[in-house]
Amino acid sequence: MGSAIRDWDVASYQRISVPHEEWAKSILERLPLNGDETVLDAGCGTGRLTRMLVESLPSGKVIAVDGSEAMVEKVADVVRPVDEAFVCDLTALELSQPVDAVTSSAVFHWIADHELLFRRMRACLKEGGRLAAQCGGAGNIDDFRSVSGEVAARRPYASHLVGFEEPWYYAGAEETEARLREAGFGEVRCWLQPWEVVPPDPVEFMRTLILAPHLDRLPADLHDRFLDDVLEAVGDPFSLRYVRLNLEAVAAG
Ligand SMILES: C[S@@+](CC[C@H](N)C(=O)[O-])C[C@H]1O[C@@H](n2cnc3c(N)ncnc32)[C@H](O)[C@@H]1O
């Protein structure tokens, strides 16, 4: 598994991360808030979930953290003076004050060491504080990854992708529940949820999101050809079988 913190095309990400809007909503729907809490958005990206938190916390505070400088610059558009936004690797995150809740959408599968990640998230929470998160889970876009993997193994791409490993870790529900308990959480509940996505612009979606790590390794003059070849190999309709891993837990004493 490669490094997960990478440079993002932020403008493109904001345009094409349409499913992320629904994913963020589904997380907030299962996090009861009074409006005066302090909530960490772990891996805020351009701020889709962060904006919803800001709206839900009129007298509270949002702490938006991401490993990418470009993402944190962009999240400045949605945070208020009372909120905080800063760059930090979540596996090294330490907050000066523990928060009431931690949210995270479409982030945890970018991080290989879930034991360490969950320990950091637990340490960020007050006792009794809630974790409400979602990320890619076991089986996520398996069909697409298999087809794009076949294209990547062809010439002229294969020689540039020798030793390439996808940077994603798609964990299962039971193993995640066990890791959360081990990290100091109780009332743990995790489950997988199939979620079909039909991206409005498949080429841009692949370029910025699901094939971005491959393109990081390929020379620029092969990018369009690689994307066209994968598009053709996937065929019509371009429909992606996402599997979301939902995580709910309470920080134990
Ligand atoms: C697919 S984006 C999701 C962003 C946002 N939560 C959303 O729903 O649109 C994944 C984000 O996780 C961040 N990320 C990945 N690994 C990270 C790490 N170890 N520490 C902090 N941020 C990380 C990336 O920089 C990126 O902004």
PDB file of C-alpha atoms and ligand atoms in Angstrom:
ATOM      1  CA  MET A   1       0.000   0.000   0.000  1.00  0.00           C
ATOM      2  CA  GLY A   2       1.414   3.389  -1.029  1.00  0.00           C
ATOM      3  CA  SER A   3       1.289   6.791   0.647  1.00  0.00           C
ATOM      4  CA  ALA A   4      -2.228   8.146   1.049  1.00  0.00           C
ATOM      5  CA  ILE A   5      -1.501  11.851   1.405  1.00  0.00           C
ATOM      6  CA  ARG A   6      -1.240  13.205  -2.110  1.00  0.00           C
ATOM      7  CA  ASP A   7      -1.815  16.385  -4.041  1.00  0.00           C
ATOM      8  CA  TRP A   8      -5.373  16.776  -5.255  1.00  0.00           C
ATOM      9  CA  ASP A   9      -6.862  18.738  -8.144  1.00  0.00           C
ATOM     10  CA  VAL A  10      -9.130  20.579  -5.733  1.00  0.00           C
ATOM     11  CA  ALA A  11     -11.324  22.356  -8.309  1.00  0.00           C
ATOM     12  CA  SER A  12     -11.981  19.113 -10.159  1.00  0.00           C
ATOM     13  CA  TYR A  13     -12.538  17.218  -6.889  1.00  0.00           C
ATOM     14  CA  GLN A  14     -15.175  19.724  -5.818  1.00  0.00           C
ATOM     15  CA  ARG A  15     -16.932  19.370  -9.208  1.00  0.00           C
ATOM     16  CA  ILE A  16     -17.029  15.602  -9.426  1.00  0.00           C
ATOM     17  CA  SER A  17     -17.327  14.481  -5.801  1.00  0.00           C
ATOM     18  CA  VAL A  18     -21.126  14.436  -6.158  1.00  0.00           C
ATOM     19  CA  PRO A  19     -21.697  11.071  -4.380  1.00  0.00           C
ATOM     20  CA  HIS A  20     -19.761  12.490  -1.442  1.00  0.00           C
ATOM     21  CA  GLU A  21     -22.632  14.912  -0.791  1.00  0.00           C
ATOM     22  CA  GLU A  22     -25.042  12.009  -0.155  1.00  0.00           C
ATOM     23  CA  TRP A  23     -22.445  10.088   1.848  1.00  0.00           C
ATOM     24  CA  ALA A  24     -21.866  13.135   4.079  1.00  0.00           C
ATOM     25  CA  LYS A  25     -25.625  13.565   4.621  1.00  0.00           C
ATOM     26  CA  SER A  26     -25.989   9.929   5.612  1.00  0.00           C
ATOM     27  CA  ILE A  27     -23.298  10.346   8.291  1.00  0.00           C
ATOM     28  CA  LEU A  28     -24.888  13.456   9.790  1.00  0.00           C
ATOM     29  CA  GLU A  29     -28.297  11.765   9.829  1.00  0.00           C
ATOM     30  CA  ARG A  30     -26.976   9.339  12.425  1.00  0.00           C
ATOM     31  CA  LEU A  31     -25.194  11.920  14.600  1.00  0.00           C
ATOM     32  CA  PRO A  32     -27.601  13.704  16.978  1.00  0.00           C
ATOM     33  CA  LEU A  33     -26.324  17.250  17.657  1.00  0.00           C
ATOM     34  CA  ASN A  34     -27.685  20.025  19.924  1.00  0.00           C
ATOM     35  CA  GLY A  35     -25.915  22.750  17.964  1.00  0.00           C
ATOM     36  CA  ASP A  36     -23.379  23.818  20.584  1.00  0.00           C
ATOM     37  CA  GLU A  37     -20.884  20.943  20.335  1.00  0.00           C
ATOM     38  CA  THR A  38     -17.320  20.907  19.051  1.00  0.00           C
ATOM     39  CA  VAL A  39     -16.924  18.403  16.218  1.00  0.00           C
ATOM     40  CA  LEU A  40     -13.821  17.228  14.378  1.00  0.00           C
ATOM     41  CA  ASP A  41     -14.178  16.582  10.643  1.00  0.00           C
ATOM     42  CA  ALA A  42     -11.319  14.134  10.070  1.00  0.00           C
ATOM     43  CA  GLY A  43     -10.137  14.411   6.453  1.00  0.00           C
ATOM     44  CA  CYS A  44     -12.306  17.405   5.548  1.00  0.00           C
ATOM     45  CA  GLY A  45     -11.299  17.597   1.869  1.00  0.00           C
ATOM     46  CA  THR A  46     -12.971  20.562   0.164  1.00  0.00           C
ATOM     47  CA  GLY A  47     -15.512  20.758   2.977  1.00  0.00           C
ATOM     48  CA  ARG A  48     -18.737  19.040   1.889  1.00  0.00           C
ATOM     49  CA  LEU A  49     -19.321  17.463   5.313  1.00  0.00           C
ATOM     50  CA  THR A  50     -17.640  20.435   7.036  1.00  0.00           C
ATOM     51  CA  ARG A  51     -20.241  22.825   5.549  1.00  0.00           C
ATOM     52  CA  MET A  52     -23.088  20.619   6.824  1.00  0.00           C
ATOM     53  CA  LEU A  53     -21.475  20.565  10.287  1.00  0.00           C
ATOM     54  CA  VAL A  54     -21.152  24.362  10.269  1.00  0.00           C
ATOM     55  CA  GLU A  55     -24.890  24.601   9.513  1.00  0.00           C
ATOM     56  CA  SER A  56     -25.721  22.089  12.288  1.00  0.00           C
ATOM     57  CA  LEU A  57     -23.585  23.846  14.918  1.00  0.00           C
ATOM     58  CA  PRO A  58     -24.791  27.488  15.071  1.00  0.00           C
ATOM     59  CA  SER A  59     -23.292  27.940  18.536  1.00  0.00           C
ATOM     60  CA  GLY A  60     -20.681  25.225  18.326  1.00  0.00           C
ATOM     61  CA  LYS A  61     -17.352  24.776  16.605  1.00  0.00           C
ATOM     62  CA  VAL A  62     -15.942  22.677  13.767  1.00  0.00           C
ATOM     63  CA  ILE A  63     -12.338  21.549  13.604  1.00  0.00           C
ATOM     64  CA  ALA A  64     -11.537  20.624   9.994  1.00  0.00           C
ATOM     65  CA  VAL A  65      -8.334  18.652   9.461  1.00  0.00           C
ATOM     66  CA  ASP A  66      -6.801  17.236   6.298  1.00  0.00           C
ATOM     67  CA  GLY A  67      -3.372  16.013   5.246  1.00  0.00           C
ATOM     68  CA  SER A  68      -3.506  18.000   1.999  1.00  0.00           C
ATOM     69  CA  GLU A  69      -2.613  21.701   2.069  1.00  0.00           C
ATOM     70  CA  ALA A  70      -4.683  22.366  -1.052  1.00  0.00           C
ATOM     71  CA  MET A  71      -7.773  20.829   0.578  1.00  0.00           C
ATOM     72  CA  VAL A  72      -7.338  22.878   3.758  1.00  0.00           C
ATOM     73  CA  GLU A  73      -6.978  26.078   1.692  1.00  0.00           C
ATOM     74  CA  LYS A  74     -10.275  25.244  -0.001  1.00  0.00           C
ATOM     75  CA  VAL A  75     -12.119  24.403   3.236  1.00  0.00           C
ATOM     76  CA  ALA A  76     -11.439  28.003   4.320  1.00  0.00           C
ATOM     77  CA  ASP A  77     -14.435  28.864   2.050  1.00  0.00           C
ATOM     78  CA  VAL A  78     -16.865  27.111   4.409  1.00  0.00           C
ATOM     79  CA  VAL A  79     -15.493  27.590   7.934  1.00  0.00           C
ATOM     80  CA  ARG A  80     -16.315  30.548  10.209  1.00  0.00           C
ATOM     81  CA  PRO A  81     -13.888  32.524  12.392  1.00  0.00           C
ATOM     82  CA  VAL A  82     -14.931  30.388  15.376  1.00  0.00           C
ATOM     83  CA  ASP A  83     -13.942  27.184  13.559  1.00  0.00           C
ATOM     84  CA  GLU A  84     -10.446  25.835  12.968  1.00  0.00           C
ATOM     85  CA  ALA A  85      -8.887  24.322   9.847  1.00  0.00           C
ATOM     86  CA  PHE A  86      -5.379  22.951   9.650  1.00  0.00           C
ATOM     87  CA  VAL A  87      -3.129  20.465   7.868  1.00  0.00           C
ATOM     88  CA  CYS A  88      -2.245  17.300   9.772  1.00  0.00           C
ATOM     89  CA  ASP A  89      -1.857  13.591   9.150  1.00  0.00           C
ATOM     90  CA  LEU A  90      -4.735  11.985  11.062  1.00  0.00           C
ATOM     91  CA  THR A  91      -2.447   9.242  12.347  1.00  0.00           C
ATOM     92  CA  ALA A  92      -0.451  11.925  14.185  1.00  0.00           C
ATOM     93  CA  LEU A  93      -3.333  14.199  15.208  1.00  0.00           C
ATOM     94  CA  GLU A  94      -3.385  15.599  18.734  1.00  0.00           C
ATOM     95  CA  LEU A  95      -5.929  18.224  19.767  1.00  0.00           C
ATOM     96  CA  SER A  96      -5.421  20.696  22.606  1.00  0.00           C
ATOM     97  CA  GLN A  97      -8.964  19.941  23.888  1.00  0.00           C
ATOM     98  CA  PRO A  98     -10.978  16.756  23.311  1.00  0.00           C
ATOM     99  CA  VAL A  99     -14.090  17.163  21.151  1.00  0.00           C
ATOM    100  CA  ASP A 100     -17.711  16.003  21.520  1.00  0.00           C
ATOM    101  CA  ALA A 101     -17.806  14.101  18.238  1.00  0.00           C
ATOM    102  CA  VAL A 102     -15.641  12.973  15.353  1.00  0.00           C
ATOM    103  CA  THR A 103     -17.012  12.677  11.824  1.00  0.00           C
ATOM    104  CA  SER A 104     -15.228  11.451   8.739  1.00  0.00           C
ATOM    105  CA  SER A 105     -16.403  10.759   5.208  1.00  0.00           C
ATOM    106  CA  ALA A 106     -14.537   8.880   2.477  1.00  0.00           C
ATOM    107  CA  VAL A 107     -11.185   9.091   4.280  1.00  0.00           C
ATOM    108  CA  PHE A 108     -10.339   6.084   6.448  1.00  0.00           C
ATOM    109  CA  HIS A 109      -9.737   3.752   3.473  1.00  0.00           C
ATOM    110  CA  TRP A 110      -6.852   6.061   2.478  1.00  0.00           C
ATOM    111  CA  ILE A 111      -5.097   5.114   5.719  1.00  0.00           C
ATOM    112  CA  ALA A 112      -3.452   1.714   6.054  1.00  0.00           C
ATOM    113  CA  ASP A 113      -2.973   1.580   9.818  1.00  0.00           C
ATOM    114  CA  HIS A 114      -6.495   1.525  11.248  1.00  0.00           C
ATOM    115  CA  GLU A 115      -5.273   0.508  14.719  1.00  0.00           C
ATOM    116  CA  LEU A 116      -3.212   3.698  14.970  1.00  0.00           C
ATOM    117  CA  LEU A 117      -5.902   5.816  13.299  1.00  0.00           C
ATOM    118  CA  PHE A 118      -8.630   4.677  15.711  1.00  0.00           C
ATOM    119  CA  ARG A 119      -6.365   5.252  18.720  1.00  0.00           C
ATOM    120  CA  ARG A 120      -5.804   8.832  17.515  1.00  0.00           C
ATOM    121  CA  MET A 121      -9.542   9.362  16.929  1.00  0.00           C
ATOM    122  CA  ARG A 122     -10.308   8.011  20.422  1.00  0.00           C
ATOM    123  CA  ALA A 123      -7.715  10.346  21.959  1.00  0.00           C
ATOM    124  CA  CYS A 124      -9.397  13.316  20.204  1.00  0.00           C
ATOM    125  CA  LEU A 125     -12.745  12.546  21.905  1.00  0.00           C
ATOM    126  CA  LYS A 126     -14.138  13.300  25.338  1.00  0.00           C
ATOM    127  CA  GLU A 127     -15.316  10.268  27.264  1.00  0.00           C
ATOM    128  CA  GLY A 128     -18.823   9.567  25.918  1.00  0.00           C
ATOM    129  CA  GLY A 129     -18.069  11.422  22.672  1.00  0.00           C
ATOM    130  CA  ARG A 130     -19.293   9.854  19.442  1.00  0.00           C
ATOM    131  CA  LEU A 131     -17.574   8.674  16.290  1.00  0.00           C
ATOM    132  CA  ALA A 132     -19.788   8.751  13.172  1.00  0.00           C
ATOM    133  CA  ALA A 133     -17.876   7.898  10.035  1.00  0.00           C
ATOM    134  CA  GLN A 134     -18.052   6.226   6.669  1.00  0.00           C
ATOM    135  CA  CYS A 135     -15.383   5.100   4.232  1.00  0.00           C
ATOM    136  CA  GLY A 136     -14.854   2.573   1.475  1.00  0.00           C
ATOM    137  CA  GLY A 137     -15.310  -0.985   2.756  1.00  0.00           C
ATOM    138  CA  ALA A 138     -14.594  -4.575   1.724  1.00  0.00           C
ATOM    139  CA  GLY A 139     -15.547  -5.127  -1.910  1.00  0.00           C
ATOM    140  CA  ASN A 140     -15.554  -1.418  -2.809  1.00  0.00           C
ATOM    141  CA  ILE A 141     -15.629  -0.930  -6.618  1.00  0.00           C
ATOM    142  CA  ASP A 142     -14.187  -4.447  -7.007  1.00  0.00           C
ATOM    143  CA  ASP A 143     -15.430  -4.858 -10.595  1.00  0.00           C
ATOM    144  CA  PHE A 144     -13.974  -1.530 -11.674  1.00  0.00           C
ATOM    145  CA  ARG A 145     -10.641  -2.229  -9.951  1.00  0.00           C
ATOM    146  CA  SER A 146     -10.405  -5.575 -11.656  1.00  0.00           C
ATOM    147  CA  VAL A 147     -11.099  -4.128 -15.135  1.00  0.00           C
ATOM    148  CA  SER A 148      -8.780  -1.128 -14.669  1.00  0.00           C
ATOM    149  CA  GLY A 149      -6.128  -3.492 -13.280  1.00  0.00           C
ATOM    150  CA  GLU A 150      -6.300  -5.517 -16.498  1.00  0.00           C
ATOM    151  CA  VAL A 151      -5.794  -2.365 -18.573  1.00  0.00           C
ATOM    152  CA  ALA A 152      -2.923  -1.257 -16.313  1.00  0.00           C
ATOM    153  CA  ALA A 153      -1.205  -4.602 -16.963  1.00  0.00           C
ATOM    154  CA  ARG A 154      -1.114  -3.904 -20.712  1.00  0.00           C
ATOM    155  CA  ARG A 155       1.580  -2.112 -22.700  1.00  0.00           C
ATOM    156  CA  PRO A 156       2.528   0.738 -22.605  1.00  0.00           C
ATOM    157  CA  TYR A 157       1.229   1.204 -19.041  1.00  0.00           C
ATOM    158  CA  ALA A 158       2.636  -1.874 -17.301  1.00  0.00           C
ATOM    159  CA  SER A 159       6.281  -0.797 -17.369  1.00  0.00           C
ATOM    160  CA  HIS A 160       5.394   2.454 -15.544  1.00  0.00           C
ATOM    161  CA  LEU A 161       3.302   0.663 -12.939  1.00  0.00           C
ATOM    162  CA  VAL A 162       5.785  -2.004 -11.868  1.00  0.00           C
ATOM    163  CA  GLY A 163       5.398  -2.448  -8.110  1.00  0.00           C
ATOM    164  CA  PHE A 164       2.325  -0.176  -8.033  1.00  0.00           C
ATOM    165  CA  GLU A 165      -0.022  -0.858  -5.152  1.00  0.00           C
ATOM    166  CA  GLU A 166      -3.409   0.758  -4.712  1.00  0.00           C
ATOM    167  CA  PRO A 167      -3.266   3.138  -1.737  1.00  0.00           C
ATOM    168  CA  TRP A 168      -6.659   2.033  -0.386  1.00  0.00           C
ATOM    169  CA  TYR A 169      -7.490  -0.323   2.451  1.00  0.00           C
ATOM    170  CA  TYR A 170     -11.062  -1.550   2.250  1.00  0.00           C
ATOM    171  CA  ALA A 171     -11.737  -3.131   5.643  1.00  0.00           C
ATOM    172  CA  GLY A 172     -14.617  -5.371   6.679  1.00  0.00           C
ATOM    173  CA  ALA A 173     -17.210  -4.612   9.357  1.00  0.00           C
ATOM    174  CA  GLU A 174     -16.277  -7.213  11.979  1.00  0.00           C
ATOM    175  CA  GLU A 175     -12.547  -6.517  11.930  1.00  0.00           C
ATOM    176  CA  THR A 176     -13.300  -2.781  12.201  1.00  0.00           C
ATOM    177  CA  GLU A 177     -15.573  -3.343  15.200  1.00  0.00           C
ATOM    178  CA  ALA A 178     -12.773  -5.304  16.889  1.00  0.00           C
ATOM    179  CA  ARG A 179     -10.226  -2.557  16.152  1.00  0.00           C
ATOM    180  CA  LEU A 180     -12.534   0.154  17.492  1.00  0.00           C
ATOM    181  CA  ARG A 181     -13.039  -1.771  20.753  1.00  0.00           C
ATOM    182  CA  GLU A 182      -9.287  -2.307  21.028  1.00  0.00           C
ATOM    183  CA  ALA A 183      -8.753   1.458  20.537  1.00  0.00           C
ATOM    184  CA  GLY A 184     -11.027   2.301  23.504  1.00  0.00           C
ATOM    185  CA  PHE A 185     -14.497   2.601  21.977  1.00  0.00           C
ATOM    186  CA  GLY A 186     -17.739   1.038  23.208  1.00  0.00           C
ATOM    187  CA  GLU A 187     -21.254   0.731  21.728  1.00  0.00           C
ATOM    188  CA  VAL A 188     -19.509  -0.146  18.477  1.00  0.00           C
ATOM    189  CA  ARG A 189     -21.529  -0.834  15.344  1.00  0.00           C
ATOM    190  CA  CYS A 190     -20.100  -1.203  11.832  1.00  0.00           C
ATOM    191  CA  TRP A 191     -21.805  -2.393   8.675  1.00  0.00           C
ATOM    192  CA  LEU A 192     -21.235  -2.545   4.937  1.00  0.00           C
ATOM    193  CA  GLN A 193     -23.663  -0.771   2.618  1.00  0.00           C
ATOM    194  CA  PRO A 194     -23.717  -1.221  -1.181  1.00  0.00           C
ATOM    195  CA  TRP A 195     -24.060   2.153  -2.932  1.00  0.00           C
ATOM    196  CA  GLU A 196     -24.285   2.339  -6.710  1.00  0.00           C
ATOM    197  CA  VAL A 197     -22.785   5.448  -8.307  1.00  0.00           C
ATOM    198  CA  VAL A 198     -23.186   6.597 -11.910  1.00  0.00           C
ATOM    199  CA  PRO A 199     -20.734   9.502 -12.301  1.00  0.00           C
ATOM    200  CA  PRO A 200     -21.955  12.286 -14.607  1.00  0.00           C
ATOM    201  CA  ASP A 201     -18.467  12.695 -16.109  1.00  0.00           C
ATOM    202  CA  PRO A 202     -16.757   9.272 -15.965  1.00  0.00           C
ATOM    203  CA  VAL A 203     -13.435  10.443 -17.419  1.00  0.00           C
ATOM    204  CA  GLU A 204     -13.015  13.318 -14.967  1.00  0.00           C
ATOM    205  CA  PHE A 205     -14.227  11.063 -12.127  1.00  0.00           C
ATOM    206  CA  MET A 206     -11.544   8.507 -12.967  1.00  0.00           C
ATOM    207  CA  ARG A 207      -8.881  11.181 -13.531  1.00  0.00           C
ATOM    208  CA  THR A 208      -9.384  12.968 -10.220  1.00  0.00           C
ATOM    209  CA  LEU A 209     -10.575  10.159  -7.979  1.00  0.00           C
ATOM    210  CA  ILE A 210     -10.480   6.476  -8.677  1.00  0.00           C
ATOM    211  CA  LEU A 211      -7.527   6.329 -11.095  1.00  0.00           C
ATOM    212  CA  ALA A 212      -5.620   9.323  -9.689  1.00  0.00           C
ATOM    213  CA  PRO A 213      -3.027   7.122  -7.937  1.00  0.00           C
ATOM    214  CA  HIS A 214      -2.360   5.293 -11.224  1.00  0.00           C
ATOM    215  CA  LEU A 215      -1.996   8.578 -13.117  1.00  0.00           C
ATOM    216  CA  ASP A 216       0.467   9.809 -10.466  1.00  0.00           C
ATOM    217  CA  ARG A 217       2.729   7.021 -11.772  1.00  0.00           C
ATOM    218  CA  LEU A 218       2.063   7.292 -15.510  1.00  0.00           C
ATOM    219  CA  PRO A 219       3.718   9.912 -17.780  1.00  0.00           C
ATOM    220  CA  ALA A 220       1.350  12.800 -18.599  1.00  0.00           C
ATOM    221  CA  ASP A 221       1.242  11.925 -22.310  1.00  0.00           C
ATOM    222  CA  LEU A 222      -0.326   8.539 -21.460  1.00  0.00           C
ATOM    223  CA  HIS A 223      -3.068   9.850 -19.162  1.00  0.00           C
ATOM    224  CA  ASP A 224      -5.814  10.427 -21.742  1.00  0.00           C
ATOM    225  CA  ARG A 225      -5.088   7.157 -23.520  1.00  0.00           C
ATOM    226  CA  PHE A 226      -5.170   5.180 -20.260  1.00  0.00           C
ATOM    227  CA  LEU A 227      -8.484   6.762 -19.243  1.00  0.00           C
ATOM    228  CA  ASP A 228      -9.989   6.075 -22.693  1.00  0.00           C
ATOM    229  CA  ASP A 229      -8.836   2.453 -22.573  1.00  0.00           C
ATOM    230  CA  VAL A 230     -10.355   1.926 -19.119  1.00  0.00           C
ATOM    231  CA  LEU A 231     -13.583   3.636 -20.216  1.00  0.00           C
ATOM    232  CA  GLU A 232     -13.833   1.284 -23.187  1.00  0.00           C
ATOM    233  CA  ALA A 233     -13.006  -1.769 -21.056  1.00  0.00           C
ATOM    234  CA  VAL A 234     -15.709  -0.881 -18.502  1.00  0.00           C
ATOM    235  CA  GLY A 235     -18.278  -0.368 -21.269  1.00  0.00           C
ATOM    236  CA  ASP A 236     -21.724   1.151 -21.075  1.00  0.00           C
ATOM    237  CA  PRO A 237     -23.300   2.019 -18.644  1.00  0.00           C
ATOM    238  CA  PHE A 238     -20.446   3.384 -16.541  1.00  0.00           C
ATOM    239  CA  SER A 239     -21.828   2.351 -13.191  1.00  0.00           C
ATOM    240  CA  LEU A 240     -19.672   1.835 -10.093  1.00  0.00           C
ATOM    241  CA  ARG A 241     -20.558  -0.590  -7.321  1.00  0.00           C
ATOM    242  CA  TYR A 242     -19.354   1.253  -4.256  1.00  0.00           C
ATOM    243  CA  VAL A 243     -19.472  -0.444  -0.858  1.00  0.00           C
ATOM    244  CA  ARG A 244     -19.490   1.916   2.112  1.00  0.00           C
ATOM    245  CA  LEU A 245     -18.254   0.895   5.547  1.00  0.00           C
ATOM    246  CA  ASN A 246     -20.281   2.718   8.220  1.00  0.00           C
ATOM    247  CA  LEU A 247     -18.721   3.189  11.658  1.00  0.00           C
ATOM    248  CA  GLU A 248     -20.503   4.176  14.861  1.00  0.00           C
ATOM    249  CA  ALA A 249     -18.919   4.114  18.296  1.00  0.00           C
ATOM    250  CA  VAL A 250     -18.770   5.917  21.640  1.00  0.00           C
ATOM    251  CA  ALA A 251     -15.524   6.825  23.410  1.00  0.00           C
ATOM    252  CA  ALA A 252     -15.329   4.574  26.445  1.00  0.00           C
ATOM    253  CA  GLY A 253     -13.757   5.495  29.804  1.00  0.00           C
TER     254      GLY A 253
HETATM  255  C1  LIG B   1     -11.908  11.353  -0.964  1.00  0.00           C
HETATM  256  S1  LIG B   1     -11.388  12.704  -0.007  1.00  0.00           S
HETATM  257  C2  LIG B   1     -12.794  12.970   1.060  1.00  0.00           C
HETATM  258  C3  LIG B   1     -12.846  14.388   1.513  1.00  0.00           C
HETATM  259  C4  LIG B   1     -14.129  14.839   2.227  1.00  0.00           C
HETATM  260  N1  LIG B   1     -14.282  14.219   3.528  1.00  0.00           N
HETATM  261  C5  LIG B   1     -15.331  14.606   1.359  1.00  0.00           C
HETATM  262  O1  LIG B   1     -16.223  13.868   1.773  1.00  0.00           O
HETATM  263  O2  LIG B   1     -15.401  15.180   0.272  1.00  0.00           O
HETATM  264  C6  LIG B   1     -10.191  11.963   1.075  1.00  0.00           C
HETATM  265  C7  LIG B   1      -9.465  13.015   1.921  1.00  0.00           C
HETATM  266  O3  LIG B   1      -8.707  12.344   2.914  1.00  0.00           O
HETATM  267  C8  LIG B   1      -7.487  13.061   3.085  1.00  0.00           C
HETATM  268  N2  LIG B   1      -6.519  12.141   3.702  1.00  0.00           N
HETATM  269  C9  LIG B   1      -6.095  10.951   3.247  1.00  0.00           C
HETATM  270  N3  LIG B   1      -5.207  10.412   4.086  1.00  0.00           N
HETATM  271  C10 LIG B   1      -5.077  11.287   5.112  1.00  0.00           C
HETATM  272  C11 LIG B   1      -4.310  11.282   6.310  1.00  0.00           C
HETATM  273  N4  LIG B   1      -3.487  10.261   6.628  1.00  0.00           N
HETATM  274  N5  LIG B   1      -4.408  12.346   7.140  1.00  0.00           N
HETATM  275  C12 LIG B   1      -5.217  13.394   6.833  1.00  0.00           C
HETATM  276  N6  LIG B   1      -5.976  13.441   5.710  1.00  0.00           N
HETATM  277  C13 LIG B   1      -5.910  12.395   4.866  1.00  0.00           C
HETATM  278  C14 LIG B   1      -7.129  13.484   1.677  1.00  0.00           C
HETATM  279  O4  LIG B   1      -6.187  14.524   1.648  1.00  0.00           O
HETATM  280  C15 LIG B   1      -8.495  13.878   1.120  1.00  0.00           C
HETATM  281  O5  LIG B   1      -8.787  15.221   1.338  1.00  0.00           O
END
